[in-house]
Coordinates of C-alpha atoms and ligand atoms in Angstrom, one line a residue:
X1015 CA 0.0 0.0 0.0
X1016 CA 1.2 3.5 -0.8
X1017 CA 2.0 6.1 1.9
X1018 CA 0.0 9.2 1.1
X1019 CA -0.2 11.1 4.4
X1020 CA 2.4 12.5 6.8
X1021 CA 1.7 13.6 10.3
X1022 CA 3.9 16.4 11.6
X1023 CA 3.4 17.2 15.3
X1024 CA 3.9 20.9 16.0
X1025 CA 2.1 21.4 19.3
X1026 CA 5.3 21.5 21.5
X1027 CA 6.0 24.6 23.5
X1028 CA 9.6 25.1 22.4
X1029 CA 10.9 25.6 25.9
X1030 CA 14.4 24.7 24.9
X1031 CA 14.4 27.9 22.7
X1032 CA 13.0 30.5 25.1
X1033 CA 12.9 33.5 25.0
X1034 CA 13.0 33.3 21.1
X1035 CA 9.8 31.1 21.2
X1036 CA 7.8 33.2 23.7
X1037 CA 5.6 34.7 21.0
X1038 CA 6.4 32.7 17.8
X1039 CA 6.3 28.9 17.3
X1040 CA 9.7 27.3 17.3
X1041 CA 8.8 25.8 13.9
X1042 CA 8.8 29.3 12.5
X1043 CA 12.5 30.0 13.4
X1044 CA 14.4 30.6 10.1
X1045 CA 17.2 28.6 8.6
X1046 CA 18.7 30.9 5.9
X1047 CA 15.5 32.0 4.2
X1048 CA 12.7 29.6 5.2
X1049 CA 11.2 28.6 8.5
X1050 CA 12.4 25.1 9.7
X1051 CA 8.9 23.7 9.2
X1052 CA 9.0 24.5 5.5
X1053 CA 12.1 22.2 5.1
X1054 CA 10.2 19.4 6.8
X1055 CA 7.1 19.9 4.6
X1056 CA 9.3 20.1 1.5
X1057 CA 11.0 16.8 2.5
X1058 CA 7.5 15.2 2.6
X1059 CA 6.6 16.7 -0.8
X1060 CA 9.8 15.5 -2.3
X1061 CA 8.9 12.0 -1.2
X1062 CA 5.6 12.1 -3.0
X1063 CA 3.4 12.6 0.1
X1064 CA 0.0 14.0 -0.8
X1065 CA -1.3 15.4 2.5
X1066 CA 0.3 16.8 5.6
X1067 CA -1.5 16.6 8.9
X1068 CA -0.3 19.1 11.5
X1069 CA -1.0 18.2 15.1
X1070 CA -1.2 21.7 16.5
X1071 CA -2.0 23.7 19.6
X1072 CA -2.9 27.1 20.8
X1073 CA -0.5 29.9 19.6
X1074 CA 0.6 27.9 16.5
X1075 CA -1.6 29.5 13.8
X1076 CA 1.5 31.1 12.1
X1077 CA 2.4 27.7 10.8
X1078 CA -0.9 27.2 9.0
X1079 CA -0.8 30.8 7.8
X1080 CA 2.6 30.2 6.3
X1081 CA 1.3 27.5 4.0
X1082 CA -1.9 29.4 3.1
X1083 CA -2.5 32.2 0.6
X1084 CA -1.9 35.8 1.8
X1085 CA -4.0 37.8 -0.7
X1086 CA -3.1 41.2 0.7
X1087 CA 0.6 40.6 0.5
X1088 CA 0.4 39.0 -2.9
X1089 CA -1.7 42.0 -4.2
X1090 CA 0.9 44.5 -2.9
X1091 CA 3.8 42.5 -4.4
X1092 CA 2.0 42.4 -7.8
X1093 CA 1.4 46.1 -7.7
X1094 CA 5.1 46.6 -7.1
X1095 CA 6.0 44.2 -10.0
X1096 CA 7.7 41.9 -7.6
X1097 CA 6.6 38.9 -9.6
X1098 CA 9.4 36.5 -8.5
X1099 CA 8.5 37.0 -4.8
X1100 CA 4.9 36.6 -5.6
X1101 CA 5.5 33.4 -7.4
X1102 CA 7.6 32.0 -4.5
X1103 CA 4.7 32.8 -2.1
X1104 CA 2.2 31.1 -4.4
X1105 CA 4.6 28.1 -4.6
X1106 CA 4.5 27.7 -0.8
X1107 CA 0.7 28.0 -0.7
X1108 CA 0.4 25.3 -3.4
X1109 CA 3.0 22.9 -2.0
X1110 CA 0.6 20.4 -0.5
X1111 CA -2.8 19.7 0.9
X1112 CA -2.7 20.7 4.6
X1113 CA -5.0 19.5 7.4
X1114 CA -4.7 20.6 11.1
X1115 CA -5.9 18.8 14.1
X1116 CA -5.6 20.1 17.7
X1117 CA -3.8 18.3 20.5
X1118 CA -5.8 19.8 23.4
X1119 CA -3.4 18.7 26.1
X1120 CA 0.4 18.2 26.0
X1121 CA 0.3 14.5 26.8
X1122 CA 3.3 13.5 24.8
X1123 CA 4.4 12.4 21.3
X1124 CA 2.3 9.2 21.3
X1125 CA -0.8 11.2 22.2
X1126 CA 0.0 13.7 19.4
X1127 CA 0.2 11.0 16.8
X1128 CA -3.0 9.4 18.2
X1129 CA -4.8 12.8 17.8
X1130 CA -4.4 12.5 14.0
X1131 CA -6.0 9.0 13.8
X1132 CA -9.3 10.0 12.3
X1133 CA -7.6 12.0 9.5
X1134 CA -5.1 9.3 8.8
X1135 CA -7.6 6.5 8.7
X1136 CA -6.7 2.9 8.1
X1137 CA -3.6 3.3 6.0
X1138 CA 0.2 3.4 6.6
X1139 CA 1.5 6.9 7.1
X1140 CA 4.7 8.9 7.7
X1141 CA 5.7 10.9 10.7
X1142 CA 8.2 13.7 10.6
X1143 CA 9.3 15.5 13.7
X1144 CA 10.0 19.2 13.1
X1145 CA 13.0 19.4 15.4
X1146 CA 15.0 17.0 13.2
X1147 CA 16.3 18.5 10.0
X1148 CA 18.0 16.0 7.8
X1149 CA 20.4 17.0 5.0
X1150 CA 20.4 14.1 2.6
X1151 CA 19.9 13.2 -1.0
X1152 CA 17.5 11.4 -1.5
X1153 CA 15.5 12.9 1.4
X1154 CA 15.4 10.8 4.5
X1155 CA 11.7 10.0 4.4
X1156 CA 12.0 9.0 0.7
X1157 CA 14.8 6.5 1.6
X1158 CA 12.5 5.0 4.1
X1159 CA 9.5 4.8 1.7
X1160 CA 11.7 2.9 -0.7
X1161 CA 12.3 0.3 2.0
X1162 CA 8.6 0.4 2.9
X1163 CA 7.7 -0.5 -0.7
X1164 CA 9.7 -3.7 -0.1
X1165 CA 8.8 -4.7 3.5
X1166 CA 5.3 -3.1 4.0
X1167 CA 6.0 -2.9 7.7
X1168 CA 6.6 0.0 10.1
X1169 CA 10.1 1.6 9.9
X1170 CA 11.9 3.9 12.3
X1171 CA 14.9 6.1 11.2
X1172 CA 18.0 5.6 13.4
X1173 CA 21.5 7.0 13.7
X1174 CA 24.4 6.0 15.8
X1175 CA 25.0 8.2 18.9
X1176 CA 27.7 8.1 21.7
X1177 CA 26.6 5.6 24.4
X1178 CA 26.7 8.4 27.0
X1179 CA 23.9 10.2 25.1
X1180 CA 21.3 7.5 25.1
X1181 CA 19.3 9.4 27.6
X1182 CA 18.4 12.0 25.0
X1183 CA 16.8 9.5 22.5
X1184 CA 14.6 6.5 22.0
X1185 CA 17.0 3.6 21.6
X1186 CA 16.5 0.6 19.4
X1187 CA 18.0 -2.9 19.9
X1188 CA 17.7 -5.2 16.9
X1189 CA 19.4 -7.7 14.5
X1190 CA 20.8 -6.7 11.2
X1191 CA 18.8 -8.0 8.3
X1192 CA 20.5 -6.3 5.4
X1193 CA 22.5 -3.1 4.6
X1194 CA 21.3 -0.3 7.0
X1195 CA 18.3 -2.3 8.0
X1196 CA 17.6 -4.0 11.4
X1197 CA 14.7 -6.0 12.7
X1198 CA 13.6 -4.2 15.9
X1199 CA 13.7 -6.4 19.0
X1200 CA 13.5 -3.9 21.8
X1201 CA 12.9 -0.2 22.3
X1202 CA 13.6 2.1 25.3
X1203 CA 12.6 5.8 25.6
X1204 CA 15.6 7.8 26.8
X1205 CA 17.4 5.1 28.8
X1206 CA 20.1 6.2 31.2
X1207 CA 23.7 5.9 30.0
X1208 CA 25.1 2.5 30.7
X1209 CA 21.7 0.7 30.7
X1210 CA 21.8 -0.3 27.1
X1211 CA 24.6 -1.5 24.8
X1212 CA 22.8 -0.3 21.7
X1213 CA 23.9 3.0 20.2
X1214 CA 21.0 3.1 17.6
X1215 CA 19.0 6.3 18.4
X1216 CA 15.6 7.1 17.0
X1217 CA 15.5 10.2 14.8
X1218 CA 12.3 12.0 14.0
X1219 CA 11.2 10.0 10.9
X1220 CA 8.9 7.1 11.0
X1221 CA 6.6 5.1 8.6
X1222 CA 3.8 3.5 10.7
X1223 CA 1.2 0.9 10.1
X1224 CA -2.2 2.2 11.4
X1225 CA -2.3 -0.6 14.0
X1226 CA -0.3 1.9 16.1
X1227 CA -3.5 3.8 16.8
X1228 CA -5.2 1.0 18.7
X1229 CA -2.1 0.4 20.6
X1230 CA -1.8 4.1 21.5
X1231 CA -5.4 3.9 22.8
X1232 CA -4.1 1.7 25.6
X1233 CA -0.6 3.1 26.1
X1234 CA 0.0 4.3 29.6
X1235 CA 2.2 7.4 30.3
X1236 CA 5.9 6.4 30.4
X1237 CA 9.1 8.4 30.4
X1238 CA 8.5 11.9 31.8
X1239 CA 4.8 11.1 32.6
X1240 CA 4.0 11.3 28.8
X1241 CA 2.4 8.9 26.4
X1242 CA 5.4 7.8 24.4
X1243 CA 5.4 6.7 20.8
X1244 CA 8.4 4.5 21.6
X1245 CA 6.4 2.5 24.1
X1246 CA 3.6 2.0 21.6
X1247 CA 6.2 0.8 19.0
X1248 CA 7.5 -1.7 21.5
X1249 CA 4.0 -3.2 21.7
X1250 CA 3.6 -3.1 18.0
X1251 CA 7.0 -4.9 17.6
X1252 CA 5.6 -7.8 19.7
X1253 CA 2.7 -8.2 17.2
X1254 CA 4.4 -7.7 13.8
X1255 CA 7.8 -6.8 12.4
X1256 CA 9.2 -3.4 12.7
X1257 CA 12.4 -2.2 11.0
X1258 CA 15.0 0.3 12.0
X1259 CA 16.7 2.0 9.1
X1260 CA 20.1 3.7 9.4
X1261 CA 19.5 6.5 6.9
X1262 CA 22.1 8.1 4.7
X1263 CA 22.6 11.8 5.6
X1264 CA 23.2 14.2 8.5
X1265 CA 20.6 15.1 11.1
X1266 CA 20.5 18.4 12.9
X1267 CA 18.5 18.9 16.1
X1268 CA 17.0 22.3 15.2
X1269 CA 15.1 22.3 18.5
X1270 CA 18.4 22.8 20.4
X1271 CA 20.4 26.1 20.3
X1272 CA 23.7 24.5 19.1
X1273 CA 22.0 22.1 16.7
X1274 CA 20.1 25.0 15.2
X1275 CA 23.3 26.9 14.6
X1276 CA 24.9 23.9 13.0
X1277 CA 21.8 23.6 10.7
X1278 CA 22.1 27.2 9.7
X1279 CA 25.7 26.6 8.7
X1280 CA 25.1 23.3 6.9
X1281 CA 22.1 24.6 4.9
X1282 CA 23.7 28.1 4.4
X1283 CA 26.9 26.6 2.9
X1284 CA 24.7 24.7 0.4
X1285 CA 22.4 27.5 -0.5
X1286 CA 22.2 27.9 -4.3
X1287 CA 22.5 31.7 -4.2
X1288 CA 24.5 32.7 -1.2
X1289 CA 26.3 29.4 -0.4
X1290 CA 29.5 30.4 -2.2
X1291 CA 29.9 33.7 -0.5
X1292 CA 29.0 32.2 2.8
X1293 CA 31.7 29.6 2.4
X1294 CA 34.3 32.3 1.8
X1295 CA 33.0 34.1 4.9
X1296 CA 33.3 31.0 7.1
X1297 CA 36.8 30.3 5.9
X1298 CA 37.7 33.9 6.8
X1299 CA 36.1 33.6 10.3
X1300 CA 38.0 30.3 10.9
X1301 CA 41.3 31.8 9.9
X1302 CA 40.9 34.6 12.5
X1303 CA 39.8 32.3 15.4
Ligands
G1P1837 C1 11.3 12.1 20.4 C2 11.1 10.6 20.7 C3 12.5 10.0 20.8 C4 13.4 10.3 19.6 C5 13.4 11.9 19.4 C6 14.1 12.2 18.1 O1 11.8 12.7 21.6 O2 10.3 10.4 21.8 O3 12.3 8.6 20.9 O4 14.7 9.8 19.8 O5 12.1 12.4 19.3 O6 14.3 13.6 17.9 P1 11.8 14.3 21.9 O7 13.0 14.8 21.3 O8 10.5 14.8 21.3 O9 11.8 14.4 23.4

């Protein structure tokens, strides 16, 4: 079955980024010339996804507005003959079909995904977490969809992390099945360093079979008192196969101050218009350190 829909949870408060996120959603922070959420939506579009479902909350309307038409702005730009800008804005509004559902209480990632169940329906779907920006060609979620075509089972993106950082991630234990692909045997949400020998950390890209919704119905709060997607995935793994996929590319944690700066540099250096000049600037800065 084809994956047509992507759930993107955007209800988080962005406390790691205060005070910048006091009045604007963290997903609207800019990397070079676009808010981070646009990169995530563009990744879904590039993978052939047809509909994005934002799981949103109060104070996040700027995200939906960003992907909507702004007739007033477009009229002003047209009057001023700024056709290029106008076209770019239209392109963003036409990117993809967007649906928004509200997560009324901050009960965790598992609960956020469960909130989208009625819009997703009974079909496999993708999940992309806005904090994780992935620089890769082909896009990370597309690599996973290629594997999904073959296995038709849920897939979690993973990357290797130092063992003393396991407490920052969901951790997967599994057996290697083929290049970059592991059959998941166990999952732990943010285990303390030294309590697992696996260094395979979950990154914010998933392809999920819809059975996960029934499991989430009954998933009790776990780590941090929140309903964890990782715990629901562990239950799913006991019923049918789940795969972990070590994607090709580099992931940036754009929800963290240092990770965000790294993302700006990585995406800035590759920018088609200003990338060259930015490279020269960075070289100059490094020389003078
Ligand atoms: C979530 C997941 C975690 C995963 C991480 C990736 O945690 O619960 O398993 O490793 O995303 O970014 P969060 O960072 O939202 O606390």
